[in-house]
Short mmCIF file of C-alpha atoms and ligand atoms in Angstrom, two decimals:
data_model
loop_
_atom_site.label_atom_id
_atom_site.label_comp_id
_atom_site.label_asym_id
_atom_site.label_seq_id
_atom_site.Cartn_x
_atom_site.Cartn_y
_atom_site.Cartn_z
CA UNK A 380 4.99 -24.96 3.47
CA UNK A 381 7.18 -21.57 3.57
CA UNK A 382 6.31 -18.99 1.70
CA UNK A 383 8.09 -15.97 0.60
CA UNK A 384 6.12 -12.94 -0.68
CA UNK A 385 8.11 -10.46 -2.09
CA UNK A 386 6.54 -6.43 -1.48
CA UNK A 387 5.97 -4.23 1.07
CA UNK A 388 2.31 -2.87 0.31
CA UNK A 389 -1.64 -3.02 0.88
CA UNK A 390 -1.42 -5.92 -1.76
CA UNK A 391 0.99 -7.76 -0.12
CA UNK A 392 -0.64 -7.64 3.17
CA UNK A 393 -3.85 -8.64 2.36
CA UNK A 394 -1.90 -11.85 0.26
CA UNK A 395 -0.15 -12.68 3.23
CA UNK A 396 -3.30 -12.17 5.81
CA UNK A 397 -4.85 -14.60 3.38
CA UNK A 398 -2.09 -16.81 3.35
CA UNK A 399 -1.80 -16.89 6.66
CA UNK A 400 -5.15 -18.46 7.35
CA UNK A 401 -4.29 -21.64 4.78
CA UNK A 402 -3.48 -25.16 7.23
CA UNK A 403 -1.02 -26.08 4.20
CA UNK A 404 0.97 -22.46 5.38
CA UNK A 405 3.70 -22.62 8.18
CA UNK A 406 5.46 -19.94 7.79
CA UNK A 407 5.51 -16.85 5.79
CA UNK A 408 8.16 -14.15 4.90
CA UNK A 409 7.91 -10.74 3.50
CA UNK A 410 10.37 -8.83 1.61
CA UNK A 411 10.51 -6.06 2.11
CA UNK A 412 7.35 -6.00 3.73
CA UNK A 413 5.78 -3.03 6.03
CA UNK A 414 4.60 -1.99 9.63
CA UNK A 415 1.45 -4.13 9.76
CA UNK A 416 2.81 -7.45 8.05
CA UNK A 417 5.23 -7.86 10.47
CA UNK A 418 2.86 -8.46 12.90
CA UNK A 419 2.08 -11.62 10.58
CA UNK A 420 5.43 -12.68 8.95
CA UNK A 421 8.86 -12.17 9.44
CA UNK A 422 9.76 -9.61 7.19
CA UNK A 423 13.36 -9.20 6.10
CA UNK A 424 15.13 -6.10 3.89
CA UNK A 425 15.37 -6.29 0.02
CA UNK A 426 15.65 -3.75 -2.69
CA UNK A 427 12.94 -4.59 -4.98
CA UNK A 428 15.27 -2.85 -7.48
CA UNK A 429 17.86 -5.13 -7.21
CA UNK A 430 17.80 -8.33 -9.01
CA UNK A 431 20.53 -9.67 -7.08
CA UNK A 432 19.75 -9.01 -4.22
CA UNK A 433 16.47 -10.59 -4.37
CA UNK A 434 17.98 -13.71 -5.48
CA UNK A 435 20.09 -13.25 -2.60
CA UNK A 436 16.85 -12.88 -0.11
CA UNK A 437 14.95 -16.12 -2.12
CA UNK A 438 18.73 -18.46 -1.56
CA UNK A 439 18.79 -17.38 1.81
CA UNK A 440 15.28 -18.58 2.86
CA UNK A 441 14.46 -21.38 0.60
CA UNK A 442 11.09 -21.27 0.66
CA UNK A 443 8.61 -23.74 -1.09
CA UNK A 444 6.74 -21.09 -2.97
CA UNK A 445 8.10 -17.45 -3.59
CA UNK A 446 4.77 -15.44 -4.24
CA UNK A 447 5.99 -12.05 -6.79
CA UNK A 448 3.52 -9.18 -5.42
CA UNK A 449 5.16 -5.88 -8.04
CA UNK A 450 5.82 -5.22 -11.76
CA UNK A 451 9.25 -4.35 -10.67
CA UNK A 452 10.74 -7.44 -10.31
CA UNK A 453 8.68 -8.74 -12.17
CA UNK A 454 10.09 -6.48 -14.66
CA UNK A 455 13.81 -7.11 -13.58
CA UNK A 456 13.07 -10.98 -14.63
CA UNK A 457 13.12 -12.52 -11.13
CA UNK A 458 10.52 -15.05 -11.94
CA UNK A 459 12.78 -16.51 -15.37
CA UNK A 460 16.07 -16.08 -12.25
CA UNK A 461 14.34 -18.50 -10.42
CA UNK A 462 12.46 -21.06 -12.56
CA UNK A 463 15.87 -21.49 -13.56
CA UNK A 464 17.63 -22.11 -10.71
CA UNK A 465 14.31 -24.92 -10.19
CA UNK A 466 12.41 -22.56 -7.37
CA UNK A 467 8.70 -22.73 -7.59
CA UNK A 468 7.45 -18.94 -8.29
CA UNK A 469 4.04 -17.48 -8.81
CA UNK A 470 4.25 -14.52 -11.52
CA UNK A 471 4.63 -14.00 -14.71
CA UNK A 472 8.08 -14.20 -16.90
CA UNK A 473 9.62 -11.43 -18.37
CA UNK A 474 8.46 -12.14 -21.20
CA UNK A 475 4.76 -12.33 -20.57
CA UNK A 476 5.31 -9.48 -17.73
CA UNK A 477 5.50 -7.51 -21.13
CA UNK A 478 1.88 -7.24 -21.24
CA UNK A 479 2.31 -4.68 -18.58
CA UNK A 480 5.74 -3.44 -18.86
CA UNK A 481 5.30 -2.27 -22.83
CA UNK A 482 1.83 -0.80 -23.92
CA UNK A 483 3.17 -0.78 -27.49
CA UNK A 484 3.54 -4.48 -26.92
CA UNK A 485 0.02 -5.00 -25.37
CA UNK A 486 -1.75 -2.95 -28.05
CA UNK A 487 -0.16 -4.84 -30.57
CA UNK A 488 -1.03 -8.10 -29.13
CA UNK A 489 -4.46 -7.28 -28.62
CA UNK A 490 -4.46 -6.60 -32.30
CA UNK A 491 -3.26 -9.64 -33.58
CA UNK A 492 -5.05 -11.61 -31.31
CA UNK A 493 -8.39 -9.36 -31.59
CA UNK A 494 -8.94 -8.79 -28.13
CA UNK A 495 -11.35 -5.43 -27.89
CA UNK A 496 -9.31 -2.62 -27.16
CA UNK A 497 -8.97 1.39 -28.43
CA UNK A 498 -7.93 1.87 -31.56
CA UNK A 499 -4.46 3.56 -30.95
CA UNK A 500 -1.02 4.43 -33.29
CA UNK A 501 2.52 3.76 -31.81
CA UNK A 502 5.13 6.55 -32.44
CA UNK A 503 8.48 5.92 -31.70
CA UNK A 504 9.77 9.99 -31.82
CA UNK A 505 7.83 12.86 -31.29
CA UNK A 506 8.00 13.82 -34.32
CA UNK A 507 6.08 10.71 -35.79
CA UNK A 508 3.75 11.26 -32.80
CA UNK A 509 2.61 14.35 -33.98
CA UNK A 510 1.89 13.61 -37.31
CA UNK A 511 -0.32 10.81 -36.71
CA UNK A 512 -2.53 13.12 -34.38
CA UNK A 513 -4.34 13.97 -37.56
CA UNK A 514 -5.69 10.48 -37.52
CA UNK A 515 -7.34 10.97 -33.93
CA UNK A 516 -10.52 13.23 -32.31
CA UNK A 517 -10.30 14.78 -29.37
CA UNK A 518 -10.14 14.06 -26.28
CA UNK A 519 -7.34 11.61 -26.78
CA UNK A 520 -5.03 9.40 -24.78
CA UNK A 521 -1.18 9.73 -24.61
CA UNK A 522 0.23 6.69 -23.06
CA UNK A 523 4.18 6.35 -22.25
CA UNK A 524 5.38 3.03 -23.59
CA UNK A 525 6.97 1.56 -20.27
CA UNK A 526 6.06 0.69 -16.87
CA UNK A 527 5.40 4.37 -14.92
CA UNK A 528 3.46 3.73 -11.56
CA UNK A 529 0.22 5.53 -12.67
CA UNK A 530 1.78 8.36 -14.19
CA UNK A 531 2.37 7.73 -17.54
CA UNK A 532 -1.30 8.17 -19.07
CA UNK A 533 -2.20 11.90 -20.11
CA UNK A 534 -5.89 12.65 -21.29
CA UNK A 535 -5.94 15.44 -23.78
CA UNK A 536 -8.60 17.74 -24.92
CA UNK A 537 -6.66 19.97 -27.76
CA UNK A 538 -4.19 19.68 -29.92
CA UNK A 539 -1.81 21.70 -28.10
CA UNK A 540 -2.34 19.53 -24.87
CA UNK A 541 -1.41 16.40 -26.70
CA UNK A 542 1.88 18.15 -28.10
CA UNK A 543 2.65 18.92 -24.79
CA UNK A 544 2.42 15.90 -23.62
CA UNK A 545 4.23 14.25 -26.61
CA UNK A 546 7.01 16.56 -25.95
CA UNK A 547 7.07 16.39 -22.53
CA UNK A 548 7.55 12.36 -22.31
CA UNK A 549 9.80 12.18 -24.90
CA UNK A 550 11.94 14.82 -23.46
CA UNK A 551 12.06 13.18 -19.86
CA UNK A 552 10.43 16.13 -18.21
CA UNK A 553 7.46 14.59 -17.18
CA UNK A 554 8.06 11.58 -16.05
CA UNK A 555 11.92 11.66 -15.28
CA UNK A 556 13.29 9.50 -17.66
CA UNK A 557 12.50 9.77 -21.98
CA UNK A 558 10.22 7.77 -23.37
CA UNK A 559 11.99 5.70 -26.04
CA UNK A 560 7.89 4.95 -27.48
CA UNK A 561 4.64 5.92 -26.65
CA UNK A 562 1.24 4.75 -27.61
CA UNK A 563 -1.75 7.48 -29.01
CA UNK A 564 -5.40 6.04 -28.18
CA UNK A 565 -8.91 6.65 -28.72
CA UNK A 566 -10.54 8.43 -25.67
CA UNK A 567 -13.28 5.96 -24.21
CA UNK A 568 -15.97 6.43 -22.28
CA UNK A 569 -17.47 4.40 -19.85
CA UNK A 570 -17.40 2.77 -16.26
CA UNK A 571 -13.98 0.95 -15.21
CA UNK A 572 -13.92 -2.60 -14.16
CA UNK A 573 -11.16 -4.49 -12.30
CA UNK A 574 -11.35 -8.47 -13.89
CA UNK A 575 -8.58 -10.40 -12.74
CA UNK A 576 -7.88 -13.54 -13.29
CA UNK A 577 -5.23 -16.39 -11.80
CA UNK A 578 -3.84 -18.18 -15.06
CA UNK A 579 -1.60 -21.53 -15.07
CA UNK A 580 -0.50 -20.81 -18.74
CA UNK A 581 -3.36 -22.71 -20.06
CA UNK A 582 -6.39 -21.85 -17.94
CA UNK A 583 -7.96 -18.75 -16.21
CA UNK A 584 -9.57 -18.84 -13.54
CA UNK A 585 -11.77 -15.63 -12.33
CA UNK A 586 -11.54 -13.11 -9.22
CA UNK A 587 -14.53 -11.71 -7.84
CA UNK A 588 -14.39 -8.44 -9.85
CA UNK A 589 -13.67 -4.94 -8.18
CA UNK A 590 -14.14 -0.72 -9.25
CA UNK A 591 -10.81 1.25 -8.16
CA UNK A 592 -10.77 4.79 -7.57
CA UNK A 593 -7.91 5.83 -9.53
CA UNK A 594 -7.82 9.99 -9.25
CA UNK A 595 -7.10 11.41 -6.10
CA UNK A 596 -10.07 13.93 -5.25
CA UNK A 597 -14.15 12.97 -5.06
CA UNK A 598 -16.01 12.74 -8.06
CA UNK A 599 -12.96 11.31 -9.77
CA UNK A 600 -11.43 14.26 -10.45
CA UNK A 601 -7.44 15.63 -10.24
CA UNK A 602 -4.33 13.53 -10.39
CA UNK A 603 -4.28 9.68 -11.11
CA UNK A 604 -3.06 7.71 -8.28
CA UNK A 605 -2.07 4.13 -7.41
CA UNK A 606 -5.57 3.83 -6.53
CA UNK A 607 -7.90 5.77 -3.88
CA UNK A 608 -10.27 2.93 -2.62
CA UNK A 609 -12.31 -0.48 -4.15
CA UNK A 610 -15.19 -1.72 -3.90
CA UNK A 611 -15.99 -5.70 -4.68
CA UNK A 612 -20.22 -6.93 -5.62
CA UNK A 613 -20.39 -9.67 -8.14
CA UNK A 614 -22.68 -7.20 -9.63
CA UNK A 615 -20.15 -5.42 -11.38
CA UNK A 616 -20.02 -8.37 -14.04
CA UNK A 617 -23.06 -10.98 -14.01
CA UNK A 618 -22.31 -14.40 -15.16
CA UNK A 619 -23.08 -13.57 -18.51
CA UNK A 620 -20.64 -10.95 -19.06
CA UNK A 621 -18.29 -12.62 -17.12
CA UNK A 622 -18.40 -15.90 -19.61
CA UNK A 623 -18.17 -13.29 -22.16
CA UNK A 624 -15.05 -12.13 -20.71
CA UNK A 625 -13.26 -15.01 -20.50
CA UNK A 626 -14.60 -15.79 -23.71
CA UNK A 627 -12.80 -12.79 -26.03
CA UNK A 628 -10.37 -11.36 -23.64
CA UNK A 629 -8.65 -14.03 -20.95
CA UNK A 630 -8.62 -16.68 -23.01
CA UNK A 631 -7.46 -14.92 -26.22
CA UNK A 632 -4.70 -13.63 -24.50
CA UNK A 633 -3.54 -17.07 -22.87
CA UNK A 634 -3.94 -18.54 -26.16
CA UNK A 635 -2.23 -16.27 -27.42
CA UNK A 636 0.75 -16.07 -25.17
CA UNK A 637 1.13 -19.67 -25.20
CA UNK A 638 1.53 -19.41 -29.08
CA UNK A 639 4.16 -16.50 -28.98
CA UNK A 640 5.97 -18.64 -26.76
CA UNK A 641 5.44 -17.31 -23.73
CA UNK A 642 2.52 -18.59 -21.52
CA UNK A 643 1.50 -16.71 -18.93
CA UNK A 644 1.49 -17.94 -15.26
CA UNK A 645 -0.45 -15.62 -12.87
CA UNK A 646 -2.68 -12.64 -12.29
CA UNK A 647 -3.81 -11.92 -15.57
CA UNK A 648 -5.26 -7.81 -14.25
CA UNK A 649 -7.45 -6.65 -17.56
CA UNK A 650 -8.23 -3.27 -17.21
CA UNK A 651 -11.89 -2.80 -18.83
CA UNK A 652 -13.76 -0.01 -19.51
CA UNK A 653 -17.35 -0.71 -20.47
CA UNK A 654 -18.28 1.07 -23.22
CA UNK A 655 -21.61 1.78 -24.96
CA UNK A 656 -19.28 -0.56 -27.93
CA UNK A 657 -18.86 -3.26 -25.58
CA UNK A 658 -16.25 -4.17 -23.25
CA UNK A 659 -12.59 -2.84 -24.00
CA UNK A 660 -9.16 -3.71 -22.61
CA UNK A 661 -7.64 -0.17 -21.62
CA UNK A 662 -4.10 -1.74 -20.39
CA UNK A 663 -3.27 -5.19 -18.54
CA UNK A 664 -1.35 -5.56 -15.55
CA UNK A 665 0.47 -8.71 -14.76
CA UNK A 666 0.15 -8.92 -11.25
CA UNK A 667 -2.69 -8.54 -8.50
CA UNK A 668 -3.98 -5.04 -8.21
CA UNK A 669 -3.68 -2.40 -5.24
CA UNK A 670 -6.26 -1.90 -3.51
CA UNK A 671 -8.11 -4.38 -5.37
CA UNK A 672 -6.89 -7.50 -3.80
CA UNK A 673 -7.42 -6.13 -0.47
CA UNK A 674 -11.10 -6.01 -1.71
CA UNK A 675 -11.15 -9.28 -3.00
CA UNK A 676 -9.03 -10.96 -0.41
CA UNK A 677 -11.61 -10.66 2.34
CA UNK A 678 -13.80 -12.03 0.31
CA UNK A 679 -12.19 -14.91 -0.62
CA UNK A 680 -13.01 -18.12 1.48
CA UNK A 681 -11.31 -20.90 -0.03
CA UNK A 682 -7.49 -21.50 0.57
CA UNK A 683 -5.36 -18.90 -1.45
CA UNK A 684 -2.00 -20.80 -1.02
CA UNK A 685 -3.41 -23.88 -2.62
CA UNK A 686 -5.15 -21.86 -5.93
CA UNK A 687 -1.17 -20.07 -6.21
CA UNK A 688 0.02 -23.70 -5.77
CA UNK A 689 -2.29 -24.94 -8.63
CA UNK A 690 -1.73 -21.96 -11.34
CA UNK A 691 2.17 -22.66 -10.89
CA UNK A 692 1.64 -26.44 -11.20
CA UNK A 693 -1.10 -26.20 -14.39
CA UNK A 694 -3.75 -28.01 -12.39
CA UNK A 695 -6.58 -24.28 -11.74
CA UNK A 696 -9.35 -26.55 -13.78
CA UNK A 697 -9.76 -28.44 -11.23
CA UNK A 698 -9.31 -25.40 -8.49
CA UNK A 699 -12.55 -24.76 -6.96
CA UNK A 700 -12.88 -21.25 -5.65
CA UNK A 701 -15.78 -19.99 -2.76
CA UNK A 702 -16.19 -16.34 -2.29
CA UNK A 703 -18.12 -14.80 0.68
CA UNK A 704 -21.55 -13.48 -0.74
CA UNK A 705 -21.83 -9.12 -0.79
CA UNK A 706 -19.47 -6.83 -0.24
CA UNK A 707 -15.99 -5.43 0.57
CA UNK A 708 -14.80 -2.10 0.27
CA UNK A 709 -11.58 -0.96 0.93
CA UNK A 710 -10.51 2.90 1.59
CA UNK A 711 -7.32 4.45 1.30
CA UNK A 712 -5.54 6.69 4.24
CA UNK A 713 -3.15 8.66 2.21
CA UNK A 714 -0.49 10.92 3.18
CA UNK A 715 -1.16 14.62 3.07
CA UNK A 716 0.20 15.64 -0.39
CA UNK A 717 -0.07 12.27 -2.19
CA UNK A 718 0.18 12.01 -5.42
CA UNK A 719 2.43 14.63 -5.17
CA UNK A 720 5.48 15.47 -2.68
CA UNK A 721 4.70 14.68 1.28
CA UNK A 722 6.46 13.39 4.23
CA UNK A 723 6.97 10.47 6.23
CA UNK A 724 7.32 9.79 10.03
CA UNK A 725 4.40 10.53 11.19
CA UNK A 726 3.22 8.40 14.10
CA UNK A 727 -0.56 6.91 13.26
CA UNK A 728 -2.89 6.41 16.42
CA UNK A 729 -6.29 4.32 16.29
CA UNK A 730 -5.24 1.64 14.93
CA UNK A 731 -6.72 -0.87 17.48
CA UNK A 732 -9.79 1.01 17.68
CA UNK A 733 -9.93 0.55 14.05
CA UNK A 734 -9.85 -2.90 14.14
CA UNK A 735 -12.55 -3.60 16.61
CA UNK A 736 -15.11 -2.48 13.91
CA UNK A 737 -16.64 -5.71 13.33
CA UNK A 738 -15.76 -7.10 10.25
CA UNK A 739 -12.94 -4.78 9.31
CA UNK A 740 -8.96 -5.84 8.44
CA UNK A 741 -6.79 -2.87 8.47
CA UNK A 742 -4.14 -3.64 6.00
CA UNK A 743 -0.96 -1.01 5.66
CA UNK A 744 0.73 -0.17 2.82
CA UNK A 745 3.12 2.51 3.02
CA UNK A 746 3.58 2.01 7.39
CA UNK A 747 7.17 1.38 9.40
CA UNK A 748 7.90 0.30 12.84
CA UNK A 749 9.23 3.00 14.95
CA UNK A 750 10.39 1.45 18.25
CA UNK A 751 7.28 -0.98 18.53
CA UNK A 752 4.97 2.44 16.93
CA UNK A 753 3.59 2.46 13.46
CA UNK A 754 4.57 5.86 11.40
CA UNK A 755 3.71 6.64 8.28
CA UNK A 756 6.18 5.60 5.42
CA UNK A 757 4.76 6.60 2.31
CA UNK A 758 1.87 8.06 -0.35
CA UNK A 759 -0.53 5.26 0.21
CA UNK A 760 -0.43 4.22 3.65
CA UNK A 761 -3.71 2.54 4.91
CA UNK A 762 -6.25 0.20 3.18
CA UNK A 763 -9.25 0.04 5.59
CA UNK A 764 -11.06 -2.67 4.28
CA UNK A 765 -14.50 -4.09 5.46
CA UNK A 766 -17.12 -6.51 4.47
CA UNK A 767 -20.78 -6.62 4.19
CA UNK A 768 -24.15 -8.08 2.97
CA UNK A 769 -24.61 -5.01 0.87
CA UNK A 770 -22.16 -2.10 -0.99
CA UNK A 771 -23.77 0.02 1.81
CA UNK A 772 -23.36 -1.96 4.67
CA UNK A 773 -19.56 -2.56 3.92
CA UNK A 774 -18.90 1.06 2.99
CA UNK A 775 -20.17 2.05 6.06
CA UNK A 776 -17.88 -0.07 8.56
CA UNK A 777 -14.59 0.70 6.55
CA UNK A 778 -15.45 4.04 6.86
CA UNK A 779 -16.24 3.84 11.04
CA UNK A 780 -13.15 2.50 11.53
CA UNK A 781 -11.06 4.90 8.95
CA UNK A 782 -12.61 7.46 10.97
CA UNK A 783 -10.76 5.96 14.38
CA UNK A 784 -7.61 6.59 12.81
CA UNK A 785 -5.25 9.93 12.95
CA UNK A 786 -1.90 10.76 11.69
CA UNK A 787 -0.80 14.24 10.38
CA UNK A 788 -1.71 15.35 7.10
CA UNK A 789 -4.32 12.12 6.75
CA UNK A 790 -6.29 12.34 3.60
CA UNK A 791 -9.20 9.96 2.73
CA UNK A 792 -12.07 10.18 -0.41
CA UNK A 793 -15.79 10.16 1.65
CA UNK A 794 -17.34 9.03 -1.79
CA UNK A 795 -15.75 5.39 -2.62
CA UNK A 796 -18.68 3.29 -4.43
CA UNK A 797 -20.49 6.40 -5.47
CA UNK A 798 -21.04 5.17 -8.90
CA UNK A 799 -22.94 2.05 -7.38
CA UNK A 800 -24.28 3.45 -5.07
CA UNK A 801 -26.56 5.67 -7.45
CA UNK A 802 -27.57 3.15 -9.85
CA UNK A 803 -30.75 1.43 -8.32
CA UNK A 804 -30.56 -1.70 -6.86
CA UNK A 805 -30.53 -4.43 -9.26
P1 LIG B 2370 -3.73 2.66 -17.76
O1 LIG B 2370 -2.42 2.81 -17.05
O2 LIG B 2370 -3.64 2.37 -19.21
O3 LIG B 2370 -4.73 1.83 -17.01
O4 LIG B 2370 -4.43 4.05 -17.60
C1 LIG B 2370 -4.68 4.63 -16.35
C2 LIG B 2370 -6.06 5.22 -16.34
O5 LIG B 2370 -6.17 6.16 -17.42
C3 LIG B 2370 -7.16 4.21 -16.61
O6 LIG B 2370 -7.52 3.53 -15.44
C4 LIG B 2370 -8.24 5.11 -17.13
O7 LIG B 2370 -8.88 5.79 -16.08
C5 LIG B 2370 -7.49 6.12 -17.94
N1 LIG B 2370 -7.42 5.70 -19.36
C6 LIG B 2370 -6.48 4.94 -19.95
N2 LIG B 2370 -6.75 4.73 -21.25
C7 LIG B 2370 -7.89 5.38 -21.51
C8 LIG B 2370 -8.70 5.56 -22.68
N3 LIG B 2370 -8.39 5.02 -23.86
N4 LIG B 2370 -9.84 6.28 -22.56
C9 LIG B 2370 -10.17 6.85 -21.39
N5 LIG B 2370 -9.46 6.74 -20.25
C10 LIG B 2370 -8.33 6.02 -20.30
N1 LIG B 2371 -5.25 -0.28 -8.67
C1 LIG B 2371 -4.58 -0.22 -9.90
C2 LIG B 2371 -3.40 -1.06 -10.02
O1 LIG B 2371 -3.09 -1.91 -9.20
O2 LIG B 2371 -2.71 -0.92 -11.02
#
């Protein structure tokens, strides 16, 4: 089989390392890809936003299974592009991508389909959005409506914070571009769980679950980012909760997508935070998660290409999954600066060393090749990812070999897994 995997990140190279280790896989491209997946699949140019272009990219190869790593294109409708021209394509539709790409859609949905979520109030001018802060407590949560790559969620603590905010989005000066809607939500409290899920329209089949790091300094505190590091036990969710899980949120929502006429074909990413109330949905994603599939990836034994091959062709009941027993962690070399402004270029050294840690992948994100030398080419640029019998054990090889590595301005968090790591051992 060829496969085409469209993305150039951490995600993407930990799909394609995966891939690459399936007997059914002969050949793999990445578009665009990065620095370290071209050393494992011939990676050719695209603009991920460009819809034609794309197309162009999936005609020219022809591969037997284009594999949709982003929201962007996701977004752009490349999966409905293709299922139409009769290409096999793991990813979601437009359509269904809207659980991601439109939070007033999602809350909604989980409404009528009462799937455990905030409560929350849609406001479609800021105006309306301040009037209905009367029917919130504070701290609350303003959420643009559309897809913003991490930035779009503001926590406020007064009245004159959430106004700001309000204003701010709808005006275009905080994220760029107006906000046409934008979604107020209950403030919840809690610790944030990772459950993804491959879904063939019908049926949903588990990941090992995963903790991201989402703000960019220790102790979870400053800016929200892509994601600062992972972490992967199966004691995040036991069995139980997991069968609860499935139970009122991933099946709900496939049942529910199937009966609004658009099922949804594959990661299903639910965002939970557990709450003294419960689990609660916070947002979905439609798409595997970065870092977290780097996490998860490693720890995945059986064959990746065939369990895409299955959720595209409605057969993942009968998909039998194996998953290494432990731990993987996964820490993120970012570039001086991140989530802010930074620069690129700069050449990265100890990569090899890096490597040598036993049981470590080293899988780039935001890397380019330089005349044969990988520079830096972006915010996120490392995901040094290790396994281990125990949280401890795994935490402590990813971060030997992060601490082989050098490039200018290199930033790493020292305290991924600290919220398991002070709980006692179960
Ligand atoms: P989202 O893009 O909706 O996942 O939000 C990004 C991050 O904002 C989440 O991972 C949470 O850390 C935080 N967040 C979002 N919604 C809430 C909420 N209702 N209460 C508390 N934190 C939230
Ligand atoms: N790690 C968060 C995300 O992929 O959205």
């Amino acid at each position: 089989m060829k496969v085409l995997v469209i993305g150039g990140g951490g995600r993407e190279h930990a799909l394609i390392w995966a891939l690459s280790k399936s007997p059914r896989v002969k050949e793999i491209v990445c578009a665009p890809g990065n620095g370290g997946i071209a050393a494992i699949a011939r990676c050719v140019p695209v603009s991920q936003s460009d819809l034609d272009d794309m197309l162009r990219v999936v005609v020219q190869e022809s591969p037997d299974l284009t594999i949709v790593g982003p929201e962007l294109p996701l977004s752009l409708g490349l999966v409905d592009e293709l299922q139409r021209r009769g290409l096999a394509v793991f990813g979601p539709t437009r359509a269904a991508a809207m659980l991601e790409t439109s939070k007033a859609f999602a809350k909604r949905f989980m409404q009528r389909h009462n799937i455990p979520t905030a409560n929350y109030s849609v406001a479609s001018s800021a105006e309306e959005a301040i009037k209905a802060l009367g029917l919130f407590h504070f701290p609350l949560v303003v959420k643009a409506d559309g897809l913003a790559a991490g930035k779009g969620v503001i926590i406020c603590d007064t009245k004159a914070e959430a106004e700001n905010a309000i204003n701010g989005l709808f005006s275009g000066k905080l994220l760029g571009t107006a906000a046409t809607s934008l979604v107020l939500e209950e403030f919840l409290s809690g610790e944030e769980v990772s459950f993804l899920l491959l879904c063939d329209g019908k049926h949903a089949a588990p990941l090992v679950p995963a903790q991201d790091h989402k703000r960019i300094g220790e102790g979870d505190t400053g800016l929200n980012t892509g994601g600062m590091g992972v972490y992967s036990t199966d004691s995040i969710l036991d069995a139980e909760m997991t069968q609860w899980l499935l139970h009122h949120v991933a099946q709900p929502t496939l049942a529910g997508m199937a009966a609004e006429d658009a099922p949804f074909v594959g990661v299903l990413y639910c965002g939970l935070m557990m709450t003294a109330r419960g689990p609660m949905v916070l947002e979905y994603n439609t798409r595997f998660g970065d870092p977290e599939t780097q996490a998860i990836m490693v720890r995945l034994e059986s064959d990746l290409f065939e369990a895409l091959e299955a959720s595209v062709q409605g057969r993942l009941s009968d998909t039998e999954f194996r998953w290494k027993p432990g731990a993987a962690a996964s820490v993120i070399a970012a570039s001086g600066g991140y989530p802010g402004a930074f620069t690129s270029g700069h050449p990265i050294s100890g990569l090899a060393e890096a490597a040598k840690v036993p049981d470590v992948v080293v899988f780039h994100a935001g890397t380019a090749l330089v005349d044969d030398h990988c520079v830096t080419a972006g915010g996120r640029v490392l995901a040094v990812t290790a396994t281990g019998d125990t949280l401890e054990n795994a935490l402590s090889k990813a971060y030997e070999a992060i601490a082989k590595i050098q490039f200018e301005g290199m930033y790493y968090r020292r305290d991924i897994g600290h919220r398991a790591l002070k709980k006692p051992r179960a």
